[in-house]
Structures are given as structure tokens and as C-alpha cells.
Tab-separated table of C-alpha atoms and ligand atoms in Angstrom:
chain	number	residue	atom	x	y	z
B	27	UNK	CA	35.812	-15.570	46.029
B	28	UNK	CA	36.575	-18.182	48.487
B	29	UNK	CA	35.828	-21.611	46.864
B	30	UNK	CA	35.792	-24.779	48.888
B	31	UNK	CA	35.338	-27.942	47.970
B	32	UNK	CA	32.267	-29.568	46.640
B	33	UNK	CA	30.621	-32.309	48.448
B	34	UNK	CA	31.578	-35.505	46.335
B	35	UNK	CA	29.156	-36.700	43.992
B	36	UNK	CA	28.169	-40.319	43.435
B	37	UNK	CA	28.873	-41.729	39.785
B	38	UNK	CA	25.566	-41.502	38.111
B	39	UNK	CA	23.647	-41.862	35.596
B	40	UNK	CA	21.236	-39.087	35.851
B	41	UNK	CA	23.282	-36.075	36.824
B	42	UNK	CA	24.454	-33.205	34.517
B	43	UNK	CA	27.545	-33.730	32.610
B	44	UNK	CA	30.208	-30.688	32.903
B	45	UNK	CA	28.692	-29.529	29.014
B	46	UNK	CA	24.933	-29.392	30.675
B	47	UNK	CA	23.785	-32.856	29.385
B	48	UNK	CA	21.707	-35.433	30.450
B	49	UNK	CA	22.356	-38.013	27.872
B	50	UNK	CA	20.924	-36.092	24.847
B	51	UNK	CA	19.485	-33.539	26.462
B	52	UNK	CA	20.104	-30.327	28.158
B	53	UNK	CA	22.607	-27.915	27.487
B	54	UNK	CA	22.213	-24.446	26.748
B	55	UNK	CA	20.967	-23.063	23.249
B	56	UNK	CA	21.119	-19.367	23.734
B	57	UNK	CA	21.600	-16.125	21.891
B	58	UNK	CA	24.983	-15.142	21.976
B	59	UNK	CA	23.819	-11.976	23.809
B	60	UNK	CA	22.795	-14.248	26.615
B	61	UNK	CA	26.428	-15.822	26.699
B	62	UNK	CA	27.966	-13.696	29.768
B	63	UNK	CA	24.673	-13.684	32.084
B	64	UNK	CA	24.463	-17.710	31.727
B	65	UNK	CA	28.191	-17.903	31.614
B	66	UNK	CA	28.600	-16.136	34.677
B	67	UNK	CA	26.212	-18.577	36.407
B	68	UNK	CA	27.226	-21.854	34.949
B	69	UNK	CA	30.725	-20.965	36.741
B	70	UNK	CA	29.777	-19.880	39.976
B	71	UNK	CA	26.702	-21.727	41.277
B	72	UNK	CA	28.306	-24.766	42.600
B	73	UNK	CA	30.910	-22.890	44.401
B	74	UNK	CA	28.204	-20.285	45.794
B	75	UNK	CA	25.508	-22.764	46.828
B	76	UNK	CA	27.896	-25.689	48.497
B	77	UNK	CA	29.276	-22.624	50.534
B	78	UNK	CA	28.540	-22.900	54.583
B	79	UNK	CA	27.341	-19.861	54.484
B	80	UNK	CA	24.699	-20.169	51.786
B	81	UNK	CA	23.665	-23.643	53.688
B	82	UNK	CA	23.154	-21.757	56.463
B	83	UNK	CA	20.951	-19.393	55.329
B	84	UNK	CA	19.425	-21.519	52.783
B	85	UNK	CA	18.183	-24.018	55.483
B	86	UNK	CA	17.501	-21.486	57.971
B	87	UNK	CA	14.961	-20.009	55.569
B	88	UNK	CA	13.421	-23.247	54.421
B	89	UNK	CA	12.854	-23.992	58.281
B	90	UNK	CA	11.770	-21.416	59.663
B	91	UNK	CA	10.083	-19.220	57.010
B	92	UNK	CA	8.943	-22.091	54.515
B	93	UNK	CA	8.128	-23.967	57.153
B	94	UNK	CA	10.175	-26.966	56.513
B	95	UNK	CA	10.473	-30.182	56.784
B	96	UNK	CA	6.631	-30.676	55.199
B	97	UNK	CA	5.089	-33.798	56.794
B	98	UNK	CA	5.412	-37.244	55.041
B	99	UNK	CA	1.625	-38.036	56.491
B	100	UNK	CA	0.444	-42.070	55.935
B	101	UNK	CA	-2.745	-41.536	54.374
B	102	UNK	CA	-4.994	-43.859	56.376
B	103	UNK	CA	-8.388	-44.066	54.653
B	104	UNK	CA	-6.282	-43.778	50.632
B	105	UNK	CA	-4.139	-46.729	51.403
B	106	UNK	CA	-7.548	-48.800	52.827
B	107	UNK	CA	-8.951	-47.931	49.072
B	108	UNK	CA	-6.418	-48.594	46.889
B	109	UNK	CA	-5.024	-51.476	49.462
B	110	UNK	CA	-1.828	-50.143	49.696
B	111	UNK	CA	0.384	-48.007	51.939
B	112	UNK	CA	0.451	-44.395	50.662
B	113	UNK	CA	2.239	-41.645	52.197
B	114	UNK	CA	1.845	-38.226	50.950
B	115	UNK	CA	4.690	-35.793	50.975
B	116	UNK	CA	3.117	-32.699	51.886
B	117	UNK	CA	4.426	-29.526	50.073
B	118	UNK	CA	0.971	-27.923	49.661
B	119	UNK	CA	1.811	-26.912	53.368
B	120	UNK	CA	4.923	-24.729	52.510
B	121	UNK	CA	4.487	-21.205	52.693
B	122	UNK	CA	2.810	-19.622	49.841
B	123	UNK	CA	1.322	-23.274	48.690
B	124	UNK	CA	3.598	-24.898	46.761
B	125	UNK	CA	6.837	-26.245	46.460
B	126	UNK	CA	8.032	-23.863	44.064
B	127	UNK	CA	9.250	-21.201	46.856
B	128	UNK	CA	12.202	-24.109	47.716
B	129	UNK	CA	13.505	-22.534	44.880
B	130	UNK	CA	12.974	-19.475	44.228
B	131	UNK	CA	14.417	-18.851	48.384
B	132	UNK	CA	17.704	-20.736	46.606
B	133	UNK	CA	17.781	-18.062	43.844
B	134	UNK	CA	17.452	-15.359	45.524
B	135	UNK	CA	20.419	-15.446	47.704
B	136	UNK	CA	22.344	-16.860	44.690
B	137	UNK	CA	21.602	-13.489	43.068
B	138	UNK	CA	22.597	-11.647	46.354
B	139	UNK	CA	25.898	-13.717	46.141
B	140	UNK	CA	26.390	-12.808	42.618
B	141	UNK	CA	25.936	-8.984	43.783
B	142	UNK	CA	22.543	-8.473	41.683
B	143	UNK	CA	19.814	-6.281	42.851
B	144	UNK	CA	17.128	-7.065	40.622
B	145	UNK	CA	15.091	-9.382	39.659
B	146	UNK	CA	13.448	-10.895	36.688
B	147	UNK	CA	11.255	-13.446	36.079
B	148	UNK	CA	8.404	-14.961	33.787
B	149	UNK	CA	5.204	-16.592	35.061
B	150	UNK	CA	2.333	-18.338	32.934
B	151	UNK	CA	-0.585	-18.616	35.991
B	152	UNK	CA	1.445	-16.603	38.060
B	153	UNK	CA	2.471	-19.275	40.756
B	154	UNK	CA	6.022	-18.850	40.181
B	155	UNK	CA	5.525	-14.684	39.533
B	156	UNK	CA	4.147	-15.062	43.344
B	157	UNK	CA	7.180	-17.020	44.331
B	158	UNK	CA	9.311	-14.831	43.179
B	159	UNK	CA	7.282	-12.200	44.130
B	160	UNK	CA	7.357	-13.458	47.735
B	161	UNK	CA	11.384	-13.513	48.134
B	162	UNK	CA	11.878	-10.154	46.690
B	163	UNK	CA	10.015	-8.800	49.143
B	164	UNK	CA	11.217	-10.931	51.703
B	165	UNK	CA	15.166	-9.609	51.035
B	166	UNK	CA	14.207	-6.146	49.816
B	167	UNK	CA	14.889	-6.813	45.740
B	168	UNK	CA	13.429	-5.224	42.584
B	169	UNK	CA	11.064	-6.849	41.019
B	170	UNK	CA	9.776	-7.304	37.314
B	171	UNK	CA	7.642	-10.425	36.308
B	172	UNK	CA	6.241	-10.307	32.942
B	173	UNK	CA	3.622	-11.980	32.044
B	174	UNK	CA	1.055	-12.920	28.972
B	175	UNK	CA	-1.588	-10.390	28.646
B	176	UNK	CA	-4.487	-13.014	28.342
B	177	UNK	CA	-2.562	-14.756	31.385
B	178	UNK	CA	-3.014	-11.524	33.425
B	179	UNK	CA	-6.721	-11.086	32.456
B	180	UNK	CA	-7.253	-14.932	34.011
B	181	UNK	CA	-5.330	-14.816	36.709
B	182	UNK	CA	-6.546	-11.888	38.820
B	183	UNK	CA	-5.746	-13.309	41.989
B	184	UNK	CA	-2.302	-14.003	41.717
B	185	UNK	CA	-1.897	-10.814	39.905
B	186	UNK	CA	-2.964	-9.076	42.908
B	187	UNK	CA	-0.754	-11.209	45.096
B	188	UNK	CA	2.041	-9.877	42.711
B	189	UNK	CA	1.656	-6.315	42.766
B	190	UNK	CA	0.547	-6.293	46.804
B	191	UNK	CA	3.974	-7.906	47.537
B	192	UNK	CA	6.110	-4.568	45.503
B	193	UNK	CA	6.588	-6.678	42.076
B	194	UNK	CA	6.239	-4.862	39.019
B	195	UNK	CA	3.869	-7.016	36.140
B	196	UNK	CA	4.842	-6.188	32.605
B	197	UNK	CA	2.677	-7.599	30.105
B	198	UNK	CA	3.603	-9.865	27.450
B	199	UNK	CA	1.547	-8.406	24.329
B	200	UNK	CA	3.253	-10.825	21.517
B	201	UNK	CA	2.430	-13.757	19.706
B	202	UNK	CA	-0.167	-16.025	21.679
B	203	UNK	CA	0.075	-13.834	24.797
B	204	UNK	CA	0.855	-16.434	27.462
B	205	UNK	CA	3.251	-18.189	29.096
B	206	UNK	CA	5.441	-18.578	26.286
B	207	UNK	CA	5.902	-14.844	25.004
B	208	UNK	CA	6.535	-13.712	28.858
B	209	UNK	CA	9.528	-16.321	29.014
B	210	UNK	CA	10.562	-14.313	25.489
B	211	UNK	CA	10.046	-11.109	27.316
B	212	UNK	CA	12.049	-11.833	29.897
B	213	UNK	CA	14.843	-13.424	28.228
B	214	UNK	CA	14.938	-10.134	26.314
B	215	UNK	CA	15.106	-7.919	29.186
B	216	UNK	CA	17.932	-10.281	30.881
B	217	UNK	CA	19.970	-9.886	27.757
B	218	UNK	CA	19.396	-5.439	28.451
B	219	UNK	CA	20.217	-5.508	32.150
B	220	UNK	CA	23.204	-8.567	32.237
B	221	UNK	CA	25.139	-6.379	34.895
B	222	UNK	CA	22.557	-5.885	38.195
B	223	UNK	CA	19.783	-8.465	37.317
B	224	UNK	CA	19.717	-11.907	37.810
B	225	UNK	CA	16.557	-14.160	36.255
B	226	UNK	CA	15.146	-16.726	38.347
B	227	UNK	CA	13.561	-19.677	36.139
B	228	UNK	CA	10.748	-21.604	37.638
B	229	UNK	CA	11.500	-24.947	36.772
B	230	UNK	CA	13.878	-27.335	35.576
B	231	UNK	CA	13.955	-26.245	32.285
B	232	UNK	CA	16.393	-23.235	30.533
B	233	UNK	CA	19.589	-23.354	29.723
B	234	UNK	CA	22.323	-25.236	31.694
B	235	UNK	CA	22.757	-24.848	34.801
B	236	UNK	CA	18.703	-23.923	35.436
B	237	UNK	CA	17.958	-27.708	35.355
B	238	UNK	CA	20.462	-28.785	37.428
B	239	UNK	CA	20.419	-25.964	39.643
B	240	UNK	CA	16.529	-26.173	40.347
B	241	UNK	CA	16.860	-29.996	40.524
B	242	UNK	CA	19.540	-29.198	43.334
B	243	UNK	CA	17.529	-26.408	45.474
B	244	UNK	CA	13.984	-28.759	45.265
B	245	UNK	CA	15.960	-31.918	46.195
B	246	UNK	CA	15.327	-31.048	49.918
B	247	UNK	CA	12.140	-33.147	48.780
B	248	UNK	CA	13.370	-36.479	48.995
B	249	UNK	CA	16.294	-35.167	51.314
B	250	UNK	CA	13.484	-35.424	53.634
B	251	UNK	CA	11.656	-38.001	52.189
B	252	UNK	CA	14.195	-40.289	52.967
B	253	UNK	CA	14.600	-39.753	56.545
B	254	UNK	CA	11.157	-39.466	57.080
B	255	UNK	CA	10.423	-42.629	55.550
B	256	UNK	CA	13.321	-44.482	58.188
B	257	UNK	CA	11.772	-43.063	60.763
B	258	UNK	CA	8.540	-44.007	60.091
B	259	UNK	CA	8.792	-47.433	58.187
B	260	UNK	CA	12.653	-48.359	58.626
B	261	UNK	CA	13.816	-48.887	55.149
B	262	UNK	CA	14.711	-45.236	53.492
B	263	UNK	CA	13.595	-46.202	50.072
B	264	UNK	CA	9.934	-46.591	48.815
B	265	UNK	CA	8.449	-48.942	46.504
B	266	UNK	CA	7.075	-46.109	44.303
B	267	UNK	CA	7.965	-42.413	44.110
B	268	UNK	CA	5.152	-40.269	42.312
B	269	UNK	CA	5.048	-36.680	40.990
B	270	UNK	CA	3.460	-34.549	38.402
B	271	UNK	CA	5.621	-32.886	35.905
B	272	UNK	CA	4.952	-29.453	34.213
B	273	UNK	CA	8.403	-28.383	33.583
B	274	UNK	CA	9.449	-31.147	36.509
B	275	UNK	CA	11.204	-29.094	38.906
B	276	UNK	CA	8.709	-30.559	42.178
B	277	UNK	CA	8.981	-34.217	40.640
B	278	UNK	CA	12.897	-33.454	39.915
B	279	UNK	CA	12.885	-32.661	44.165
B	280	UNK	CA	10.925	-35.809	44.881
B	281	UNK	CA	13.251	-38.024	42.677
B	282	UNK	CA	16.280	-36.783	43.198
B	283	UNK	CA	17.580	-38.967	45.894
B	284	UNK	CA	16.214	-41.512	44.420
B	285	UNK	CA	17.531	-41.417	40.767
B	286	UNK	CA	20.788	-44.235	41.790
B	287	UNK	CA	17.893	-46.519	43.432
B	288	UNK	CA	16.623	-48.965	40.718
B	289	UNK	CA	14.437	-50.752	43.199
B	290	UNK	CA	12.253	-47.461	43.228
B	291	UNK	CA	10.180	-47.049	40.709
B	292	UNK	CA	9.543	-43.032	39.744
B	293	UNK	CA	6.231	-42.388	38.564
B	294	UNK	CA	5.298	-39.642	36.375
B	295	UNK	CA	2.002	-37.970	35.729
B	296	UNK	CA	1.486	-35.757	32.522
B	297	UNK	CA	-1.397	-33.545	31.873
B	298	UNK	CA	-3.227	-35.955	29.042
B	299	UNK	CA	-5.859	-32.983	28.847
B	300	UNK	CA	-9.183	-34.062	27.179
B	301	UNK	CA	-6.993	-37.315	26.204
B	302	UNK	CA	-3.915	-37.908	24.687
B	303	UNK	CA	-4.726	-37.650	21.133
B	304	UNK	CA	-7.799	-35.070	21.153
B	305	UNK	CA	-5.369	-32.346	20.305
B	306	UNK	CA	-6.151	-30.696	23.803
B	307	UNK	CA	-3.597	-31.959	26.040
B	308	UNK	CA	0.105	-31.536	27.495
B	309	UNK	CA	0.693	-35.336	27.249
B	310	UNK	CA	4.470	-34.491	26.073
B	311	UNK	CA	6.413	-37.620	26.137
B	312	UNK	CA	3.550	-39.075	24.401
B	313	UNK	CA	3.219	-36.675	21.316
B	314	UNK	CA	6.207	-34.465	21.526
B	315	UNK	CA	9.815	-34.884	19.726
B	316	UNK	CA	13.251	-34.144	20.683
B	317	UNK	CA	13.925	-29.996	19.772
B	318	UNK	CA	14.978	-26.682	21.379
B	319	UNK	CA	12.708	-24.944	23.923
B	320	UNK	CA	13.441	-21.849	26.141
B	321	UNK	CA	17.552	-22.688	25.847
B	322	UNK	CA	17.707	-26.627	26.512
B	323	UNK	CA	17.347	-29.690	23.937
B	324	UNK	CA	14.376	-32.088	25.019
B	325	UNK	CA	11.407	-33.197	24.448
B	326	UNK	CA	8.619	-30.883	23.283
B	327	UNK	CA	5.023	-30.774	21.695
B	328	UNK	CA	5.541	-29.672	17.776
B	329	UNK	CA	4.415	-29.419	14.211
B	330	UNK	CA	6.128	-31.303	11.667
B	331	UNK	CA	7.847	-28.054	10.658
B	332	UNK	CA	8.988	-27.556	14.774
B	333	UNK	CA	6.350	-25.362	15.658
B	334	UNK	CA	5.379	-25.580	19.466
B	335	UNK	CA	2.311	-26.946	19.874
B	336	UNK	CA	-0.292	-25.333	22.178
B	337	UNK	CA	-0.831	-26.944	25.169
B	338	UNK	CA	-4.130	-27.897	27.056
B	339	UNK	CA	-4.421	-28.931	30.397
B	340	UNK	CA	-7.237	-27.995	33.591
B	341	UNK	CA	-4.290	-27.146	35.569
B	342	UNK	CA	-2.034	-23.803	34.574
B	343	UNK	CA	0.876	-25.524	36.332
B	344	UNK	CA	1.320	-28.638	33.747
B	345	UNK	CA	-0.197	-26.521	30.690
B	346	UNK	CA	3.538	-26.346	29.195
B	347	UNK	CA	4.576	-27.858	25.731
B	348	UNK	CA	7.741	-29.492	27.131
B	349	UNK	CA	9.694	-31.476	30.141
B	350	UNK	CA	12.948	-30.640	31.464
B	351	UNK	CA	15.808	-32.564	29.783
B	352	UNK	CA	16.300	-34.553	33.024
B	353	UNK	CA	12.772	-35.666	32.564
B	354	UNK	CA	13.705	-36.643	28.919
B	355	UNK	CA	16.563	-38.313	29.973
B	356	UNK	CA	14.406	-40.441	32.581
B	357	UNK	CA	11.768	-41.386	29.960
B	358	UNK	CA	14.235	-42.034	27.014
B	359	UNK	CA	16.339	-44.248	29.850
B	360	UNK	CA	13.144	-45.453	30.562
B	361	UNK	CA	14.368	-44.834	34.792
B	362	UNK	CA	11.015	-43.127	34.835
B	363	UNK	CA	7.660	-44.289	33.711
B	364	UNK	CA	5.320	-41.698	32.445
B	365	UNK	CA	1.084	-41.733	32.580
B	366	UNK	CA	-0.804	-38.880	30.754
B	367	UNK	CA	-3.831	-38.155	33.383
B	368	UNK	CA	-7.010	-36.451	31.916
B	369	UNK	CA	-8.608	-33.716	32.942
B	370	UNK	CA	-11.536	-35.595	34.470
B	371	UNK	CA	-9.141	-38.213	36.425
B	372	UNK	CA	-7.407	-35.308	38.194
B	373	UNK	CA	-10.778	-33.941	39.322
B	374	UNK	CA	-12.077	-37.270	40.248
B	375	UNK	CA	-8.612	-37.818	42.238
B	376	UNK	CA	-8.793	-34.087	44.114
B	377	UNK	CA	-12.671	-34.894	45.252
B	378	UNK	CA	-10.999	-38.573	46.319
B	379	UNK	CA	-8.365	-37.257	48.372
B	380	UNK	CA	-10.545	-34.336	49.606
B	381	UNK	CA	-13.526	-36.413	51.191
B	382	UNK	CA	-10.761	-39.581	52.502
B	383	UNK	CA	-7.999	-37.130	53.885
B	384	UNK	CA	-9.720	-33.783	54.134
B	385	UNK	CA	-6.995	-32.686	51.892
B	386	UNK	CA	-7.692	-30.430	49.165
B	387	UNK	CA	-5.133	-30.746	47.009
B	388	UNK	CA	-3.499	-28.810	43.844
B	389	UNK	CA	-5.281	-30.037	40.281
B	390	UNK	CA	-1.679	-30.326	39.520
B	391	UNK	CA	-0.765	-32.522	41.935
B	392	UNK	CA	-3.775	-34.581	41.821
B	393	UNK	CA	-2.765	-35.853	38.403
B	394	UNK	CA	0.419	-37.674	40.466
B	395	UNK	CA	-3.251	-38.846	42.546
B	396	UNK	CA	-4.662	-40.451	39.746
B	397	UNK	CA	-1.975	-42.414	38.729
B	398	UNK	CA	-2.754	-44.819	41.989
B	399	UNK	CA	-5.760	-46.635	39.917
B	400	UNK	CA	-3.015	-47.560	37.293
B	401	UNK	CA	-0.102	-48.659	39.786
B	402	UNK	CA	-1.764	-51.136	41.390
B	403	UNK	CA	0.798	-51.318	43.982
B	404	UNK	CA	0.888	-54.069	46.573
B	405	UNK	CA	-0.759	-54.508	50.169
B	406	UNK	CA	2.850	-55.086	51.677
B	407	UNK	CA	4.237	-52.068	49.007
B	408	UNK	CA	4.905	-48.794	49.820
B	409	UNK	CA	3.778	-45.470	47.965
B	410	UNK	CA	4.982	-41.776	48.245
B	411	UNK	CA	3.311	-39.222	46.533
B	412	UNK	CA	4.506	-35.538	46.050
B	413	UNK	CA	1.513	-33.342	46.912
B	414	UNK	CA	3.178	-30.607	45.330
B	415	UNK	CA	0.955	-27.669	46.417
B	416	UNK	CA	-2.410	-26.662	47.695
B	417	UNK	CA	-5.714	-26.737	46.248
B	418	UNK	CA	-7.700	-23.232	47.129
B	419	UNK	CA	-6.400	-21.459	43.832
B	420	UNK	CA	-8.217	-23.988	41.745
B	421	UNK	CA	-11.801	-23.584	44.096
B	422	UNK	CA	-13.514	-22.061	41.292
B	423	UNK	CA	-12.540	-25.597	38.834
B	424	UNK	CA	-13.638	-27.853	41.264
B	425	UNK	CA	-16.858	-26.130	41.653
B	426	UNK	CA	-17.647	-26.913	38.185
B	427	UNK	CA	-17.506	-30.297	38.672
B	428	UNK	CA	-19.465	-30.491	42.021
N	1	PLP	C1	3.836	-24.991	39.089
N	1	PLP	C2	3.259	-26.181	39.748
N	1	PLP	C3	3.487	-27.489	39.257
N	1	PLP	C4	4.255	-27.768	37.996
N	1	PLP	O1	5.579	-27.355	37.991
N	1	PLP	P1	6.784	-28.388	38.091
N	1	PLP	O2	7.980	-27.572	37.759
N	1	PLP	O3	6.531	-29.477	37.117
N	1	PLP	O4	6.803	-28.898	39.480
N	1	PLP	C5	2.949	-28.561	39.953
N	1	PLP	N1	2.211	-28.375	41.057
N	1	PLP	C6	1.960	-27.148	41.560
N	1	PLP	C7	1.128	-27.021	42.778
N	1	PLP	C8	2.471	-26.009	40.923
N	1	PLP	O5	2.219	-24.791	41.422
């Protein structure tokens, strides 16, 4: 393996130490059965993914099948309401509807690199099973998502999406049946098949280097951001940066950039649920506690005895009992500030943006939306939200509501 230099990092704050750490948090708490698999990627994936070749094709991809760069559009008629100037990063117009195929492209030709021919992965509303989904088909790989059985019974559509693209959909038939027992499921079948099959996590969560790694293939976010922003304002850097965070890889793309900037402020916007303390929410940096989830240290909804909590939210993608430990990091630092969003705010925000922009936007990312009432950012300030994917999966939720 030829290795060539990596680019030069800035000193910082916010990146991953060498052990997988972001102050307290990260790392990688596995089974020791899962030692070579994450082993093997922890040494290789800065060589492999700094490599001309895999910038080629990397980029070459995002352009021209993603459909990158996404606009950075100055929403007109939002900035008149909320008298500011608010420009919304538009990842709901990359292929598939979401950001999350920035990453799962970067994945899959890390796992060619590494000479696997398989794929596994775990999905909870089966956005990121569709991603993944998506790429296997796209370079001819195998295929197995697993997923919780009451997931699959809820989420027809993208279970359809799934199979009609050549991947395989094992359910998940343990403990609660969701999200949580698929990522088991998976791990499990990682730890059988170390040799051909690579697993592609869908967020910045897992064990060192997923965080990082992720963080790295969805920073093309405020790559672009940045330029975008010179172009169209002069200055590079924003007032405000604001994202929603699930696990936090599309808020971990928008702030990446960013992170060494103190006069930015990130914003970001938790799933509060029916509110923060109903006992129905995903409002994790407000109720959760520092623990192990799914191979990293950080922060994570839990009983007194370090039971995971279940989760609520209206939107599958931020209905997860954790944040990355980057997204610790940020909120112990305090580099980030955190709002939980209800249910009923990110509703109210999506019909907001929908009849000012004609935008329909993700429930997801319209919790980053309704974060703009709390801001109250200035009439000479500027705003960028992350409109991290598209809103026609969640039709029949709105409808409820109209
Ligand atoms: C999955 C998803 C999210 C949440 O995932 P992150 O890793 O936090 O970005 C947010 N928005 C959309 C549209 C999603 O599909």
C-alpha cells in the first residue's frame, strides 16, 4: 500500500485524538471479537481516503451522481419574518434526499479499497438501509441491512426501496425490535464475516474511527458552505451555523469547518419530543449521562442502573438515545449550544418553511427550523441552516396536522 502524506491538520480542539477521543469521549468499547475488523480500519482510513485516487472518485461521485455542490439558497420571505438573513444549505436536494448518501458513497469505496465485497449495515427508519442500499447497487456489492421487525412493519416504503435496489433485509427479532437490536444484529454478523465484509455506520457514532471518519466524508457540507457563503456575502464565516442532531453526522458536516471559528456560533436542535421532561422525547444532552453506546463513550438517555432509555421523537431520524462523542464534546465544551425542539415546533416550522419557500422540508431538519424563534439573530446577522434532507417521506405526518 502506497501511503502518502496526509494533508496537515490545524491544532484543534475538536478533532480526534490518535486513542479516538474527543476530550472524554469517543473511543472504541468493543468486543474483543470486533478487535481486527475495527483495527484494520482505524489503521488504514486516513491513508486510503487522503489518497488522489480516492479524491478523485470520491468527488467525482458526489458531483456528478449526488449531485453536488447543493445550493446555499438566501431564503427571501424566512429572513423578512424572522428579520434576519437566513440561508439554507440545501441537502434535501442530494440524490436519494438526504445528506446521508455523502457518506455512505465515502464507505463504499473505502470497503472496495480495503478489498471487501460485502456489505453490512443497520437502519432504524430505513434512511440509511436506503443509502446504503443505493451504493451497493451503484458499485455492484452484496448487501445485508438488518433491521427491527416492528421498524420493518412501519416503514414499508423504504423497505421496498431496499429490496428493489438488490439489498437483502434481515429482521431484527430481539429485545425491543428496533433500531437498537438491528445495530446488535449487525455488529454480530460483522464479528462472523471480519474477512470480505465491511460495515458501514450511519452516523457519527461507533467505535473510533466511525465518528471521525463520518465527520470527515459529510464535511463537504461546510467545505461548500464556506465558499458559497464568499461568493455570495464576502466573509466565509456565518454568524450562526444550525443543524439537527440524531446521531450528528449531517450537523458534524455542517460544523466541521467551522469548529476553530469561535465567532460562529453552532446551533443544535434535539428532538425534545412531547417536551423535555414528559418522558417521550430524545432531548439527550438534556436528560442523558455520560456511558457506553454502540462502541463509543458519550452521552446517552439512561436509567439509574444504565439502562438505555427509549426514545420518542415525530421524526425516525433523531429518535436515537444518544449523540456522537463529538457532539458531547461540543456541549460539555460548551462550543455548541443545544435546544430540544418539540414535536409540535418542528411541524409548525415544516408548514413555515413550506408556504414562505415552497420548501418541504425533512421533520428532522425542521427541528434545526425551529430553533430560529429562539436565536433571535440580528437584521445585519447572518444565518445558515442545514436542511439536511427532504420532506415527502414524512407526507403522511404532516397530514395529520393539516
Ligand atoms: C437520518 C437523518 C437525520 C439524523 O441523522 P444525523 O446523523 O444526526 O444527521 C437528520 N435528517 C435527515 C433528513 C435524516 O435522514
Amino acid at each position: 500500500m502506497t501511503s502518502i502524506e496526509q494533508p496537515k491538520e490545524k491544532e484543534t480542539a475538536f478533532g480526534v485524538n490518535e486513542k479516538g477521543y474527543y476530550g472524554q469521549f469517543g473511543g472504541a468499547y468493543i468486543p474483543e471479537m470486533l478487535f481486527p475488523n475495527v483495527e484494520e480500519l482505524q489503521q488504514n482510513y486516513l491513508d486510503i481516503i487522503y489518497r488522489p485516487d480516492f479524491q478523485e472518485e470520491f468527488h467525482g461521485l458526489l458531483k456528478n451522481y449526488v449531485g453536488r455542490p447543493t445550493p446555499l439558497y438566501l431564503a427571501n420571505r424566512l429572513s423578512e419574518k424572522y428579520n434576519t438573513n437566513i440561508y439554507l444549505k440545501r441537502e434535501d436536494l442530494c440524490h436519494t434526499g438526504a445528506h446521508k448518501v455523502n457518506n455512505t458513497i465515502g464507505q463504499i469505496l473505502l470497503a472496495k479499497r480495503l478489498g471487501k465485497n460485502k456489505i453490512v449495515a443497520e437502519t432504524g427508519a430505513g434512511q440509511h438501509g436506503v443509502a446504503t442500499a443505493t451504493v451497493c447497487a451503484l458499485m455492484g456489492l452484496e448487501c445485508i441491512v438488518y433491521m427491527g421487525e416492528i421498524d420493518i412493519q412501519r416503514q414499508a416504503p423504504n423497505v421496498a426501496r431496499m429490496k428493489m435496489l438488490g439489498a437483502e433485509v434481515r429482521p431484527a427479532t430481539s429485545g425491543s425490535k428496533t433500531l437498537k437490536d438491528a445495530t446488535n444484529e449487525a455488529m454480530r454478523h460483522w464479528i462472523n464475516n471480519p474477512v470480505d465484509t465491511h460495515y458501514i455506520i450511519g452516523s457519527v457514532v461507533g467505535p473510533h474511527p466511525y465518528p471521525d471518519m463520518v465527520a470527515r466524508f459529510q464535511s463537504v457540507i461546510s467545505e461548500e458552505m464556506r465558499s458559497q457563503l464568499l461568493e455570495q456575502t464576502g466573509k466565509e464565516n456565518p454568524d450562526y451555523v444550525i443543524a439537527c442532531v440524531g446521531g450528528g453526522s449531517n450537523a458534524a458536516g455542517a460544523f466541521y469547518h467551522f469548529l476553530d471559528e469561535p465567532e460562529v456560533q453552532l446551533i443544535a436542535a434535539e428532538a425534545g419530543g412531547h417536551g423535555i421532561y414528559s418522558g417521550l422525547s430524545a432531548a439527550t444532552t438534556f436528560l442523558g449521562k455520560p456511558g457506553v453506546l454502540h462502541g463509543s463513550k458519550s452521552i446517552l438517555m439512561q436509567t439509574e442502573d444504565g439502562q438505555v432509555v427509549e426514545p420518542h421523537s415525530i421524526s425516525a431520524g433523531l429518535d436515537y438515545p444518544g449523540i456522537g462523542p463529538l457532539h458531547a464534546h461540543l456541549w460539555e465544551s460548551g462550543r455548541a449550544k443545544f435546544f430540544a425542539i418539540t414535536d409540535d415546533e418542528s411541524i409548525q416550522a415544516g408548514f413555515e418553511l413550506t408556504k414562505l419557500e415552497g420548501i418541504i422540508p425533512a421533520i428532522e431538519s425542521a427541528h434545526a427550523l425551529a430553533t430560529l424563534q429562539y436565536l433571535k439573530a440580528g437584521s445585519d446577522e447572518t444565518v445558515v441552516i442545514n436542511l439536511s434532507g427532504r420532506g415527502d417521506k414524512d407526507l403522511a405526518t404532516y397530514m395529520k396536522y393539516l
